[in-house]
Coordinates of C-alpha atoms and ligand atoms in Angstrom, one line a residue:
M1 CA 102.2 78.9 109.2
P2 CA 104.7 80.7 111.4
N3 CA 106.9 83.3 109.7
T4 CA 110.4 82.0 110.5
H5 CA 112.3 84.1 108.0
P6 CA 114.2 87.3 108.8
R7 CA 111.9 90.5 108.1
R8 CA 114.4 91.9 105.8
D9 CA 113.7 88.8 103.4
A10 CA 109.9 89.7 103.5
L11 CA 110.7 93.2 102.7
R12 CA 113.1 92.4 99.8
L13 CA 110.4 90.0 98.4
G14 CA 107.9 92.6 98.5
A15 CA 106.0 91.2 95.4
F16 CA 104.5 88.6 97.8
A17 CA 103.7 90.8 100.4
G18 CA 100.7 89.5 102.5
V19 CA 101.6 86.1 102.0
A20 CA 102.6 84.4 105.2
L21 CA 105.4 82.1 104.1
L22 CA 108.3 83.5 102.3
A23 CA 111.5 81.6 101.7
P24 CA 115.1 83.2 102.5
A25 CA 117.1 83.6 99.6
L26 CA 119.2 80.8 98.2
S27 CA 122.7 81.8 97.6
A28 CA 124.3 82.2 94.1
E29 CA 126.2 79.1 95.0
V30 CA 123.1 77.1 93.5
S31 CA 124.0 77.7 90.1
N32 CA 127.7 77.6 90.7
A33 CA 128.8 76.5 87.2
E34 CA 132.1 75.1 88.7
A35 CA 130.4 72.8 91.1
S36 CA 128.1 71.6 88.4
T37 CA 131.0 70.4 85.9
T38 CA 133.0 68.6 88.6
H39 CA 132.2 66.3 91.4
F40 CA 128.4 67.4 91.8
R41 CA 127.3 67.9 88.1
H42 CA 123.7 66.1 88.8
G43 CA 122.9 68.8 91.5
V44 CA 121.4 68.4 95.0
A45 CA 117.7 67.6 96.0
S46 CA 115.5 67.1 99.3
G47 CA 112.3 65.4 99.6
D48 CA 109.6 63.9 101.9
P49 CA 109.6 66.8 104.9
L50 CA 108.6 65.5 108.3
P51 CA 108.4 67.8 111.3
E52 CA 112.1 66.7 112.3
R53 CA 113.6 64.9 109.2
V54 CA 114.1 65.4 105.6
V55 CA 115.7 63.3 102.9
L56 CA 118.9 64.9 101.2
W57 CA 120.2 63.7 97.8
T58 CA 123.3 64.2 95.5
R59 CA 125.5 62.4 93.1
V60 CA 129.2 62.4 93.3
T61 CA 131.5 61.8 90.3
P62 CA 134.9 61.3 91.9
T63 CA 136.5 60.4 88.8
E64 CA 135.6 60.8 85.1
D65 CA 135.3 56.9 84.7
S66 CA 132.6 57.0 87.4
A67 CA 130.0 57.9 84.9
P68 CA 126.2 57.0 85.8
G69 CA 125.7 53.5 85.0
S70 CA 129.2 52.7 84.4
G71 CA 129.5 50.5 87.6
V72 CA 133.0 51.7 88.1
G73 CA 134.8 54.0 90.0
P74 CA 136.0 54.3 93.7
T75 CA 134.1 53.9 96.9
V76 CA 134.2 57.4 98.5
V77 CA 133.2 59.3 101.6
V78 CA 131.1 62.4 101.2
T79 CA 130.4 64.9 103.9
Y80 CA 127.1 66.7 104.3
E81 CA 126.3 69.7 106.2
V82 CA 122.7 71.3 107.3
A83 CA 122.6 74.8 108.5
K84 CA 120.3 77.6 109.2
D85 CA 121.9 79.9 107.0
A86 CA 122.9 79.9 103.3
Q87 CA 126.7 80.7 104.5
F88 CA 127.0 77.7 106.8
R89 CA 127.9 79.7 109.8
Q90 CA 125.2 77.9 111.9
V91 CA 125.6 74.1 111.0
V92 CA 123.1 71.8 112.7
R93 CA 123.9 68.6 111.4
R94 CA 127.1 67.3 109.7
G95 CA 128.2 63.7 109.0
D96 CA 129.9 61.2 106.4
V97 CA 128.2 59.0 103.9
T98 CA 129.8 56.4 102.0
T99 CA 129.0 55.7 98.3
G100 CA 130.4 53.9 95.4
P101 CA 129.5 52.0 92.2
D102 CA 127.1 49.5 93.8
R103 CA 124.6 52.4 94.2
D104 CA 125.7 54.5 91.2
H105 CA 127.7 57.0 93.3
T106 CA 124.4 58.4 94.6
V107 CA 124.2 59.9 98.0
K108 CA 120.9 59.8 99.9
L109 CA 120.3 60.3 103.7
D110 CA 117.4 60.8 106.0
V111 CA 118.5 63.7 108.3
G112 CA 116.8 63.9 111.7
G113 CA 117.2 66.3 114.8
L114 CA 115.6 69.1 112.8
R115 CA 113.1 71.6 114.1
P116 CA 109.7 71.7 112.7
G117 CA 108.4 74.3 109.9
R118 CA 111.9 75.7 109.4
W119 CA 113.9 76.7 106.3
Y120 CA 117.4 74.9 106.3
F121 CA 120.3 75.0 103.8
Y122 CA 122.4 71.9 102.9
R123 CA 125.4 70.8 100.9
F124 CA 128.0 68.1 100.4
T125 CA 131.7 68.2 100.3
F126 CA 134.0 65.7 98.4
D127 CA 137.9 66.2 98.0
G128 CA 137.6 69.8 99.5
R129 CA 134.9 70.7 96.8
H130 CA 131.4 71.9 97.7
S131 CA 128.3 70.8 95.9
P132 CA 125.7 73.5 95.0
V133 CA 123.9 74.6 98.1
G134 CA 120.2 73.2 98.3
R135 CA 117.4 74.9 100.7
T136 CA 114.7 72.7 102.0
R137 CA 112.0 73.2 104.6
T138 CA 110.6 70.7 107.4
A139 CA 107.0 70.1 107.8
P140 CA 105.0 71.9 110.5
A141 CA 105.0 70.1 113.9
H142 CA 102.3 67.4 113.9
H143 CA 99.4 69.3 115.9
A144 CA 100.8 72.8 114.9
D145 CA 97.6 75.0 114.0
V146 CA 98.9 75.9 110.5
D147 CA 96.7 78.2 108.5
Q148 CA 98.3 78.1 105.1
L149 CA 100.4 75.9 102.9
R150 CA 101.4 76.2 99.4
F151 CA 102.5 73.5 96.9
G152 CA 103.8 73.4 93.3
V153 CA 102.0 70.5 91.7
V154 CA 103.5 69.0 88.4
S155 CA 103.5 65.8 86.3
C156 CA 104.5 64.3 83.0
S157 CA 107.7 65.9 82.3
S158 CA 109.2 64.2 79.3
W159 CA 112.9 65.6 78.5
V160 CA 112.4 65.0 74.7
A161 CA 109.1 66.9 74.4
G162 CA 110.4 70.3 75.6
H163 CA 112.2 72.2 78.1
F164 CA 111.3 72.5 81.8
A165 CA 110.4 76.1 82.0
A166 CA 107.7 75.1 84.4
Y167 CA 110.3 74.0 86.8
R168 CA 112.2 77.2 86.5
H169 CA 109.0 79.5 87.0
L170 CA 108.3 77.3 90.4
A171 CA 111.8 77.7 91.5
E172 CA 111.3 81.6 90.9
R173 CA 108.7 81.5 93.3
A174 CA 109.3 82.3 97.1
D175 CA 106.1 81.1 98.5
L176 CA 105.9 77.5 98.2
D177 CA 106.4 74.9 101.2
A178 CA 107.3 71.9 98.7
V179 CA 107.0 70.6 95.0
V180 CA 104.6 67.5 94.5
H181 CA 105.3 65.7 91.3
L182 CA 102.5 63.1 90.5
G183 CA 104.5 60.8 88.3
D184 CA 106.0 60.5 84.8
Y185 CA 109.1 62.4 86.1
L186 CA 111.1 60.8 83.3
Y187 CA 110.1 58.5 80.6
E188 CA 111.5 55.1 79.7
D189 CA 110.6 55.8 76.1
Y190 CA 109.0 58.6 74.4
I191 CA 106.4 58.3 71.7
G192 CA 105.6 61.7 70.3
T193 CA 107.1 65.0 69.4
Q194 CA 110.7 65.0 70.0
F195 CA 112.8 68.3 70.6
R196 CA 115.7 66.6 72.7
T197 CA 117.2 63.5 72.6
H198 CA 117.1 60.6 75.3
Q199 CA 120.4 59.0 76.9
P200 CA 120.8 56.3 76.5
P201 CA 118.9 56.2 73.0
G202 CA 115.6 54.2 72.9
E203 CA 113.9 52.3 75.6
T204 CA 115.4 51.8 79.1
V205 CA 115.3 48.1 79.9
S206 CA 118.4 47.4 82.0
L207 CA 119.8 48.8 85.3
T208 CA 122.5 50.6 83.4
D209 CA 119.8 52.2 81.0
Y210 CA 117.5 53.3 83.9
R211 CA 120.6 54.7 85.8
I212 CA 121.7 56.6 82.6
R213 CA 118.3 58.0 82.1
H214 CA 117.8 59.1 85.5
A215 CA 121.2 61.0 85.3
Q216 CA 120.4 62.7 82.1
Y217 CA 117.3 64.1 83.7
K218 CA 119.2 65.3 86.6
T219 CA 121.6 67.4 84.3
D220 CA 118.9 69.8 83.3
P221 CA 119.4 72.9 84.8
D222 CA 115.7 74.1 85.5
L223 CA 115.2 70.5 87.0
Q224 CA 118.5 71.1 89.3
R225 CA 117.2 74.6 90.3
L226 CA 113.9 73.5 91.4
H227 CA 115.5 70.4 93.2
A228 CA 117.7 72.8 95.2
T229 CA 115.0 75.2 95.9
Y230 CA 112.4 73.3 97.4
P231 CA 111.8 69.5 99.1
W232 CA 109.9 67.5 96.6
I233 CA 107.2 65.0 97.3
I234 CA 107.2 62.5 94.5
T235 CA 105.4 59.2 93.5
W236 CA 105.8 57.1 90.1
D237 CA 103.4 56.4 87.4
D238 CA 104.0 54.0 84.7
H239 CA 106.9 55.6 82.6
E240 CA 109.4 55.4 85.6
W241 CA 109.1 51.7 84.6
A242 CA 107.5 51.0 81.3
D243 CA 104.3 52.2 79.6
N244 CA 101.0 51.2 81.2
A245 CA 102.6 49.1 83.6
W246 CA 100.8 46.8 86.0
A247 CA 102.2 44.3 88.8
D248 CA 103.4 41.7 86.6
G249 CA 104.0 43.4 83.0
S250 CA 103.7 46.2 80.7
P251 CA 102.3 46.1 77.1
S252 CA 105.6 47.4 75.8
H253 CA 107.5 44.7 77.5
D254 CA 108.5 41.7 75.6
E255 CA 110.1 39.0 77.6
T256 CA 111.3 37.3 74.5
T257 CA 113.5 40.0 73.8
E258 CA 114.0 42.0 76.9
G259 CA 114.5 39.7 79.7
T260 CA 111.8 38.9 82.5
W261 CA 109.6 41.7 83.9
A262 CA 110.7 41.0 87.3
Q263 CA 114.2 41.9 86.4
R264 CA 113.1 45.0 84.6
R265 CA 110.8 46.2 87.4
A266 CA 113.6 45.5 89.9
A267 CA 116.1 47.6 87.7
A268 CA 113.6 50.5 87.5
M269 CA 112.9 50.4 91.1
R270 CA 116.6 50.1 92.2
A271 CA 117.6 53.1 89.8
Y272 CA 114.7 55.1 91.2
H273 CA 115.4 54.7 94.7
E274 CA 119.0 55.6 94.2
W275 CA 118.3 58.9 91.9
M276 CA 115.3 60.1 93.6
P277 CA 115.0 61.9 97.1
V278 CA 112.1 59.6 98.2
R279 CA 112.1 58.2 101.8
L280 CA 111.9 54.3 101.6
D281 CA 109.9 52.1 103.9
G282 CA 111.2 48.8 102.7
D283 CA 110.0 48.9 99.0
R284 CA 106.9 50.8 99.8
V285 CA 106.5 54.1 97.8
Y286 CA 102.9 54.8 98.9
R287 CA 103.0 57.1 102.1
R288 CA 101.6 59.9 104.1
L289 CA 102.8 63.3 105.0
R290 CA 101.3 65.6 107.4
F291 CA 101.2 69.4 107.5
G292 CA 100.3 70.2 110.9
T293 CA 96.3 70.1 111.6
L294 CA 95.8 71.6 108.1
A295 CA 96.4 68.8 105.7
E296 CA 97.7 65.4 105.2
L297 CA 99.2 64.4 101.7
T298 CA 98.8 60.8 100.9
M299 CA 100.9 59.7 98.1
L300 CA 99.8 56.7 96.2
D301 CA 101.6 53.9 94.3
L302 CA 99.2 52.7 91.5
R303 CA 101.7 50.5 89.6
T304 CA 103.2 48.0 92.0
Y305 CA 100.0 46.2 93.3
R306 CA 97.7 46.8 90.2
S307 CA 95.9 44.0 88.4
R308 CA 96.2 43.9 84.7
Q309 CA 94.4 46.4 82.5
V310 CA 91.3 44.6 80.6
D311 CA 88.7 45.3 78.3
P312 CA 86.1 48.0 79.7
A313 CA 83.4 45.4 79.3
Q314 CA 85.4 43.3 81.8
V315 CA 86.5 45.7 84.4
D316 CA 83.9 44.6 87.1
Q317 CA 85.7 41.1 87.3
P318 CA 85.8 40.2 91.1
G319 CA 89.1 40.5 92.6
R320 CA 90.7 43.2 90.4
T321 CA 92.5 45.9 92.2
L322 CA 94.3 49.1 91.5
T323 CA 95.9 49.9 94.9
G324 CA 96.3 46.2 96.3
P325 CA 94.6 45.6 99.7
D326 CA 97.5 47.0 102.0
Q327 CA 97.3 50.2 100.4
M328 CA 93.7 50.4 100.2
A329 CA 93.7 49.9 104.0
F330 CA 96.3 52.4 104.5
L331 CA 94.3 55.0 102.5
R332 CA 91.0 54.1 104.3
D333 CA 92.9 54.5 107.6
G334 CA 94.0 58.0 106.6
L335 CA 90.6 59.2 105.4
L336 CA 89.0 58.2 108.3
N337 CA 91.4 58.9 111.2
S338 CA 93.3 61.9 109.7
G339 CA 93.7 64.6 112.5
A340 CA 94.2 67.0 109.5
Q341 CA 91.4 69.1 108.1
W342 CA 92.2 68.7 104.2
K343 CA 92.8 65.1 102.9
L344 CA 95.1 65.7 100.0
I345 CA 95.6 62.5 97.8
G346 CA 98.7 62.7 95.3
N347 CA 97.0 60.3 92.7
P348 CA 98.9 59.3 89.5
V349 CA 95.6 58.4 87.2
I350 CA 92.3 60.1 87.2
F351 CA 89.9 59.0 89.9
S352 CA 86.7 60.5 88.5
P353 CA 84.3 58.5 86.1
L354 CA 85.0 59.9 82.4
L355 CA 83.2 59.1 79.4
V356 CA 84.8 59.9 76.1
P357 CA 82.5 61.4 73.5
Q358 CA 82.7 59.7 70.2
L359 CA 83.9 62.7 67.8
P360 CA 86.3 62.6 64.9
Q361 CA 89.1 64.2 66.9
A362 CA 88.3 61.5 69.7
G363 CA 91.0 59.5 68.3
A364 CA 93.5 61.8 69.8
V365 CA 91.6 61.9 73.0
S366 CA 91.7 58.2 73.1
Q367 CA 95.5 58.3 73.1
L368 CA 95.3 60.2 76.3
V369 CA 92.3 58.9 77.9
G370 CA 91.0 55.7 76.1
P371 CA 88.5 54.9 73.5
T372 CA 85.1 55.0 75.7
I373 CA 86.8 54.9 79.3
N374 CA 90.3 54.7 80.1
N375 CA 91.1 51.2 81.5
D376 CA 94.4 52.5 82.9
Q377 CA 92.5 55.1 85.1
W378 CA 90.4 54.2 88.2
D379 CA 87.6 53.7 85.6
G380 CA 89.4 50.4 84.9
Y381 CA 89.1 49.3 88.5
P382 CA 85.8 50.3 89.7
H383 CA 85.7 48.1 92.8
D384 CA 88.6 49.9 94.5
R385 CA 87.0 53.4 93.5
D386 CA 83.5 52.3 94.6
A387 CA 84.8 51.2 98.1
L388 CA 86.4 54.6 98.4
I389 CA 83.4 56.5 97.4
R390 CA 81.2 54.4 99.8
L391 CA 83.7 55.3 102.6
L392 CA 83.5 59.1 102.2
D393 CA 79.9 58.8 101.7
E394 CA 78.9 56.5 104.6
H395 CA 81.4 58.3 107.3
D396 CA 80.6 61.9 105.7
V397 CA 84.2 62.4 105.3
R398 CA 84.9 66.1 104.1
D399 CA 87.5 68.0 102.5
T400 CA 89.0 65.2 100.4
V401 CA 90.9 66.5 97.3
F402 CA 92.5 64.1 94.6
L403 CA 95.6 65.7 92.9
T404 CA 96.1 64.1 89.7
G405 CA 98.4 63.8 86.8
D406 CA 99.1 61.5 83.8
V407 CA 96.8 62.8 81.0
H408 CA 98.8 65.9 80.1
S409 CA 95.9 68.3 80.3
S410 CA 93.9 70.3 82.9
W411 CA 90.7 69.0 84.5
A412 CA 88.4 69.9 87.6
F413 CA 85.8 67.3 88.7
E414 CA 83.3 66.8 91.6
V415 CA 83.3 63.3 92.5
P416 CA 79.8 61.9 92.8
V417 CA 78.2 59.1 94.6
D418 CA 76.4 58.1 91.3
E419 CA 77.5 60.2 88.3
A420 CA 74.6 59.2 86.4
L421 CA 72.4 61.1 88.7
Y422 CA 74.7 64.2 89.0
P423 CA 73.7 66.8 90.0
L424 CA 71.0 65.0 92.0
T425 CA 73.6 62.9 94.1
K426 CA 76.0 63.5 97.0
V427 CA 79.4 64.7 96.1
V428 CA 82.1 63.1 98.3
A429 CA 85.5 64.7 97.1
T430 CA 87.0 66.9 94.4
E431 CA 89.5 66.2 92.0
L432 CA 92.1 68.6 90.4
V433 CA 94.1 67.4 87.2
V434 CA 97.4 69.0 86.4
P435 CA 98.7 69.4 83.0
S436 CA 102.1 68.1 81.6
V437 CA 105.2 70.0 81.9
T438 CA 106.0 69.1 78.3
S439 CA 104.5 65.8 77.2
D440 CA 102.2 65.9 74.2
N441 CA 98.4 66.7 74.5
I442 CA 95.7 67.2 72.3
D443 CA 96.6 70.0 70.0
E444 CA 100.0 68.1 69.4
L445 CA 98.4 64.8 69.0
T446 CA 95.9 66.1 66.5
G447 CA 98.4 68.3 64.8
S448 CA 95.7 71.2 65.2
P449 CA 96.8 74.8 66.5
P450 CA 96.1 75.4 70.0
R451 CA 92.5 76.2 71.3
T452 CA 91.1 75.1 67.7
T453 CA 90.3 71.3 67.4
S454 CA 90.2 70.9 71.0
L455 CA 87.4 73.2 71.8
A456 CA 84.7 71.1 70.6
L457 CA 86.0 68.0 72.3
E458 CA 86.2 70.0 75.5
A459 CA 82.7 71.1 75.2
A460 CA 81.6 67.5 74.5
L461 CA 83.5 66.2 77.3
V462 CA 81.9 68.7 79.7
G463 CA 78.3 67.9 78.2
L464 CA 78.9 64.2 78.7
N465 CA 80.2 64.3 82.0
R466 CA 78.3 66.8 84.0
H467 CA 80.4 66.4 87.2
L468 CA 83.4 67.4 85.0
K469 CA 83.4 71.3 85.6
W470 CA 86.3 72.2 83.4
V471 CA 88.7 70.8 81.0
E472 CA 91.6 72.2 79.0
L473 CA 93.3 69.8 76.6
D474 CA 96.0 71.9 74.9
S475 CA 98.4 73.6 77.4
H476 CA 101.6 72.6 79.3
G477 CA 102.6 74.1 82.7
Y478 CA 102.2 73.9 86.4
T479 CA 99.8 74.4 89.1
V480 CA 100.1 76.0 92.6
L481 CA 97.7 74.8 95.2
D482 CA 96.9 77.1 98.2
V483 CA 95.7 75.5 101.2
R484 CA 93.8 77.3 103.9
R485 CA 91.3 76.7 106.5
E486 CA 88.4 78.2 104.6
H487 CA 89.3 76.6 101.1
V488 CA 91.8 75.2 98.7
R489 CA 92.5 77.0 95.6
M490 CA 94.3 75.8 92.6
N491 CA 95.9 78.1 90.1
W492 CA 96.8 76.6 86.7
Y493 CA 99.9 78.4 85.0
F494 CA 100.4 77.6 81.2
L495 CA 103.5 78.0 79.3
A496 CA 103.7 80.0 76.1
E497 CA 105.9 77.4 74.3
R498 CA 107.2 74.3 75.8
T499 CA 110.2 74.1 73.5
D500 CA 111.6 77.5 74.8
P501 CA 113.6 77.2 78.1
N502 CA 112.8 80.9 78.6
S503 CA 109.1 80.6 77.9
A504 CA 106.7 82.8 79.8
A505 CA 104.0 81.4 81.8
A506 CA 100.7 82.9 82.8
L507 CA 98.0 82.3 85.2
A508 CA 95.1 80.6 83.4
K509 CA 92.6 79.3 85.6
T510 CA 91.6 79.5 89.1
V511 CA 89.5 76.9 91.1
T512 CA 88.3 77.2 94.6
V513 CA 86.9 74.3 96.9
V514 CA 85.4 75.9 99.9
S515 CA 85.7 73.7 102.8
G516 CA 83.0 71.3 103.7
T517 CA 81.2 71.8 100.1
Q518 CA 83.3 69.3 98.0
R519 CA 82.4 71.5 95.3
I520 CA 84.3 73.2 92.4
G521 CA 83.9 76.9 92.4
Ligands
FE2_1 FE1 102.7 61.3 81.2

């Protein structure tokens, strides 16, 4: 990737010497306390970078009664500016956006006319007051011969389960291109250890509920800071709507007391699109972002089109789907016709086959990954998975890497054509699973100290699933994915204490996938 920042930044950020990509410093305005308590108290965000476009987002609070979810307050005009520099001396785009109570006073625009592979700064202005300044980066040009990319990758960030120190650590890095969030960005309801309190209390059901919940998450200082520091590329999993959601319902939704599922899903989707820096194509959330000839990132939506989860004995029933036919065709097309080397797939639930060992502690694992198999993962939808594995095998597609969330723990799989024959079978892809930012994992579910009960479970999992090369069930944190021509490398960073906003984080594991091998090294 071309190094577009001034040399003085590279010198000042000497800790990253040798890294091709370094971000220009974000001015102190990003943490401007005054801005955060007046009109722009939910921060700023950007997302879905294309070579010439990026989505910009904020929420304006023009009057005290214009609270999130209130449905009241004036219609107002907010000005946006995009500049080459943090001081806004070289403004390249400026315009007005109208917002009001019909969209919960959120502001979202898709700014075009930008240059590829560049850092930009942006801010919003209302009534003479500026928002915090955000920094973002466009994707490299479609055919750019990029030699390095770096993404922060996260999932499962429950407000009540702890603090977002993982976001702070990512925001403090100067060497990322973007942040990828694989789902469970927020929770409609959280059953587990609770250190903070959700707003509104209890489960979100109505449009007002979902708006207030989104707004609450957007008040977290570490979340605000990471949004202001890098563009995010986000997909949803179930908790953005309701637990274990499928196309036409959720086990936690009761139509006799909570209204129709269609109403609830529409409310959740509407609040999501209002509050998240995600580019909309109609209602379609699955999409592909390309980063020169080095990588394409396909973000999947595994809730909108999926068939209902069924008993493990019935998962083979004909016609069942996780992706839906249109998304499957889109995914197949991307895998077969990609002009980019690495096919990265932002995948909310585990793709690889996984058997759960029957141990006394396995009850806790079952809460995360099911009693024998997890019917909420691709294991519950073998037709779709087999079709993809066959495609990768028959067309000899290389360098496909699934980036996965959902299970609040860390895993590295090789994806075999036939797991029963592994290792005497072709491997067609790899899968790297990121831990939760905060949500409970095995030590919390079993009530055991970290790295005690889980050790036997981890050994049993690896023994039963030979294509599973590594698993760690106890830690929270974040990952950083380094993409180069010769390999992708995932670094897992684990937090010392999820309830401490100032928690330290340390590198715990590195996995390398050498190009062309589909092997975990
Ligand atoms: Fe989760």
